[in-house]
Structure formats: C-alpha cells, structure tokens
Amino acid sequence: MEENFRTDKRGIDGYGIRCNDCKPIKTQYYLNNREKQRNKSSEYFTENKDRLSEVHLLYREGKRNELKAATMEWAKYNPSRFKENTKRWQQTHPEVISEYNKFRMMHKIHGITKEEWEKCKQYFNYSCAYCGMTEEKAYDVYRNKLHKEHVDHEGNNDISNCIPSCKGCNCSKHTSDMVDWFTGKKEIYNKDRLVKIFNWINGDCFKPVIK
C-alpha cells in the first residue's frame, strides 16, 4: 500500500496525504475550478489576515522588496529549513532554473572587443566609473581587476552599455537602476562622474580612440 504514496518529508510517516491514483483527479479538479479556488483563497485570506505570517502577507500584497528582506531574515534563523525548502523548489522547477541561468549568462557576456574595452578604460582613466577607484587599487582591495559593468542591466551587451566598475560597486549596483543607485550612494556619488558616464553611453563610446 505504501508504494502507492509519494514520499514527502513533511508527512508524519514520510508519505504524502494523497495516493498516486487520487493526485491526478485532484489536480484536474483544481484546473476545472480555478476561479472557485481563487475566490476561496481570497476569502480565507480576508477572514484570517491577522493569523497569517508577515511573509505570507507581504506575498499576498505584492511587496517584493519587503518580502525578500523578511525571507532573508527568516532564513538567518532557520538555515536548515531554508536550505531544504530551496532544494525542494529547485527540484520541482527545473525549467525556471534553466531560464534564469540563461538570463544570467546573457548579462555576464559583453559583445565588445579588446580594443573597445581598452578604449573604455582609457576614457575613465583606468578607474571605476562610479567611485573612482583605480584598477591597481581595485586589484589590491578585491583581488579583481575592473569589471565590464552594464549601465542598464536590461540593455545591450555592446560598448554603448559598458563602463569599468570595481567589484564593490558592481556587486552593490547589481540590477538596480544606475541613476537611482548612484545618486543614493552618498559616500561615492559624484556629479562629474555621472555626467561622464552619460557622455560615454550617449556618443563618446563611438568616437576615435584618444592617442
């Protein structure tokens, strides 16, 4: 009898609550009654709002940044459960993981030549376009040379969307809007450097190399 049930660590006896024969029937019921189930879920949420966890509330309200922060805080005090939940999710969503990896690789690759990259670094005086840290100091501090940074994370992979950045700024900015992130970093923000970035991506990147 046990072999007809899917194993599930969350179950008291290590098995799921439905047998393999019942599961497709239940799944089909949900597919045929999506609107009814959605309304039922909304009613439960409304009636039990004060009983739901902070993470659940943030999820329902679509507050993604707050949800991420709350989840990371929970994970800090529940590392084993977080690791187990993450592993289970990855195993059940292989197509999402595949698409995410493709997306990451697309934004790690720059379609620029060595000459264009050298020209880019020369334009910014071989320093981070954001904080001004030189390439030599960046290597001493981070053990990494200047990165090819996408100004617009969703933008092109050519020279018109590429500036040199130290590892610290590159990691801090990540997928943020460049202007919002840079002007909000009071400890490194510099108006002249921001203007220079705009000049580069808006035309200077296509001008001849300065000898």
XYZ file of C-alpha atoms in Angstrom:
211
model
C 0.000 0.000 0.000
C 2.811 2.447 0.914
C 4.372 2.203 -2.548
C 1.250 3.897 -3.961
C 2.001 7.102 -1.994
C 4.557 9.724 -2.948
C 7.249 10.229 -0.316
C 7.059 13.567 1.464
C 9.333 14.542 4.363
C 6.660 16.888 5.660
C 4.344 13.948 6.376
C 4.390 12.371 9.837
C 5.074 8.944 8.345
C 7.206 10.234 5.494
C 4.466 9.963 2.862
C 2.128 12.418 1.153
C -1.554 12.751 2.092
C -2.828 11.578 -1.318
C -2.115 8.367 -3.208
C -0.785 8.456 -6.753
C -4.220 7.474 -8.106
C -6.016 10.353 -6.370
C -3.488 13.066 -7.151
C -4.318 13.481 -10.884
C -8.044 13.577 -10.031
C -7.465 16.357 -7.502
C -5.230 18.228 -9.940
C -7.870 18.059 -12.644
C -10.469 19.359 -10.178
C -8.325 22.416 -9.475
C -7.827 23.028 -13.204
C -11.579 22.858 -13.821
C -12.408 25.132 -10.872
C -9.688 27.765 -10.896
C -11.998 30.710 -10.318
C -13.768 28.957 -7.448
C -10.453 28.060 -5.806
C -9.130 31.599 -6.307
C -12.219 33.084 -4.626
C -11.942 30.555 -1.815
C -8.311 31.505 -1.261
C -9.186 35.227 -1.226
C -11.961 34.646 1.302
C -9.626 32.713 3.589
C -7.020 35.465 3.327
C -9.580 38.152 4.230
C -11.021 36.210 7.176
C -7.661 35.117 8.599
C -5.452 38.080 7.799
C -4.450 38.572 11.438
C -3.343 34.932 11.709
C -1.096 34.863 8.651
C 2.656 35.314 8.872
C 4.406 38.526 7.846
C 5.962 36.771 4.826
C 2.564 35.490 3.667
C 1.024 38.950 3.995
C 3.808 40.601 2.024
C 3.474 37.949 -0.685
C -0.272 38.497 -0.990
C 0.164 42.266 -1.136
C 2.864 42.072 -3.814
C 5.543 43.877 -1.764
C 8.511 42.131 -3.348
C 11.389 44.069 -1.735
C 9.900 43.782 1.746
C 9.156 40.095 1.099
C 12.761 39.407 0.118
C 14.083 41.149 3.243
C 11.653 39.260 5.509
C 12.522 35.937 3.861
C 16.258 36.527 4.301
C 15.674 37.425 7.962
C 13.710 34.198 8.466
C 16.403 32.189 6.656
C 19.036 33.595 9.006
C 17.358 31.887 11.979
C 16.156 28.804 10.060
C 19.107 27.854 7.811
C 18.365 24.117 7.592
C 14.690 24.614 6.707
C 15.560 27.354 4.211
C 18.122 25.099 2.538
C 15.655 22.203 2.403
C 12.862 24.398 1.000
C 15.173 25.896 -1.604
C 16.397 22.466 -2.715
C 12.820 21.170 -2.987
C 11.772 24.199 -5.049
C 14.733 23.841 -7.408
C 13.953 20.160 -7.959
C 10.326 20.906 -8.851
C 11.068 23.933 -11.091
C 13.947 22.852 -13.393
C 12.607 24.908 -16.325
C 12.646 28.108 -14.226
C 16.223 27.432 -13.109
C 17.259 26.843 -16.725
C 15.730 30.114 -17.924
C 17.288 32.013 -15.000
C 20.754 30.618 -15.808
C 20.361 31.649 -19.448
C 19.332 35.136 -18.319
C 22.359 35.440 -16.016
C 24.771 34.284 -18.716
C 23.293 36.768 -21.187
C 24.081 39.630 -18.790
C 27.572 38.384 -17.998
C 28.730 38.367 -21.612
C 29.723 41.595 -23.367
C 29.999 41.697 -27.130
C 32.944 44.095 -27.182
C 36.470 43.731 -28.496
C 39.709 44.058 -26.533
C 40.343 47.362 -28.299
C 36.913 48.701 -27.282
C 37.430 47.651 -23.661
C 40.856 49.303 -23.591
C 39.301 52.466 -25.052
C 36.572 52.348 -22.397
C 39.058 52.051 -19.533
C 41.216 54.796 -21.014
C 38.205 57.133 -21.173
C 37.587 56.637 -17.452
C 41.321 56.963 -16.610
C 41.628 53.246 -15.815
C 39.377 53.747 -12.794
C 35.922 52.693 -11.625
C 33.382 54.961 -13.366
C 31.357 55.116 -10.139
C 33.713 55.521 -7.182
C 36.931 56.447 -8.999
C 38.996 53.570 -7.573
C 41.964 52.826 -9.819
C 42.405 49.408 -11.386
C 45.556 48.809 -9.340
C 43.793 49.601 -6.073
C 40.764 47.523 -7.105
C 43.035 44.530 -7.534
C 44.703 45.157 -4.152
C 41.337 45.504 -2.370
C 39.190 42.923 -4.173
C 41.801 40.786 -5.946
C 39.851 41.595 -9.119
C 40.519 43.973 -11.968
C 37.821 46.355 -13.211
C 34.598 44.654 -14.363
C 32.706 45.260 -17.590
C 29.624 46.803 -15.997
C 26.204 47.022 -17.709
C 24.953 50.568 -17.121
C 21.429 49.359 -17.914
C 21.026 45.804 -16.634
C 18.382 45.094 -19.275
C 20.255 46.928 -22.016
C 22.589 45.944 -24.846
C 25.779 43.942 -24.468
C 27.854 46.279 -26.646
C 30.261 49.102 -25.836
C 27.440 51.687 -25.547
C 26.198 49.996 -22.365
C 29.559 49.168 -20.807
C 31.682 51.075 -18.293
C 34.510 49.956 -15.970
C 33.490 49.193 -12.390
C 35.275 47.847 -9.323
C 33.886 44.682 -7.741
C 32.413 46.620 -4.808
C 30.297 48.920 -6.992
C 29.462 46.145 -9.430
C 28.026 43.938 -6.675
C 26.295 46.816 -4.887
C 24.510 48.096 -8.001
C 23.615 44.609 -9.295
C 20.297 45.020 -11.181
C 19.398 48.460 -9.790
C 18.656 51.476 -11.951
C 22.008 53.194 -12.406
C 20.890 56.752 -11.631
C 18.766 55.786 -8.614
C 21.541 53.618 -7.198
C 24.418 56.023 -7.875
C 22.712 59.191 -6.590
C 21.639 57.257 -3.494
C 25.224 56.204 -2.670
C 26.219 59.427 -0.921
C 29.648 58.078 0.030
C 30.727 57.700 -3.625
C 28.306 59.845 -5.647
C 29.980 62.475 -7.785
C 28.090 64.653 -10.279
C 31.054 64.945 -12.651
C 31.439 61.168 -12.819
C 27.702 60.770 -13.510
C 27.921 63.303 -16.362
C 30.946 61.465 -17.748
C 29.034 58.159 -17.722
C 26.160 59.793 -19.643
C 28.593 61.345 -22.140
C 30.166 57.942 -22.732
C 26.988 55.949 -23.322
C 25.388 58.771 -25.350
C 28.068 59.058 -28.020
C 31.645 59.300 -26.745
C 31.921 55.500 -26.846
C 31.797 55.676 -30.666
C 34.439 58.399 -31.070
C 38.012 57.528 -32.150
C 40.484 56.413 -29.508
C 42.438 59.280 -27.944
C 46.126 58.715 -28.501
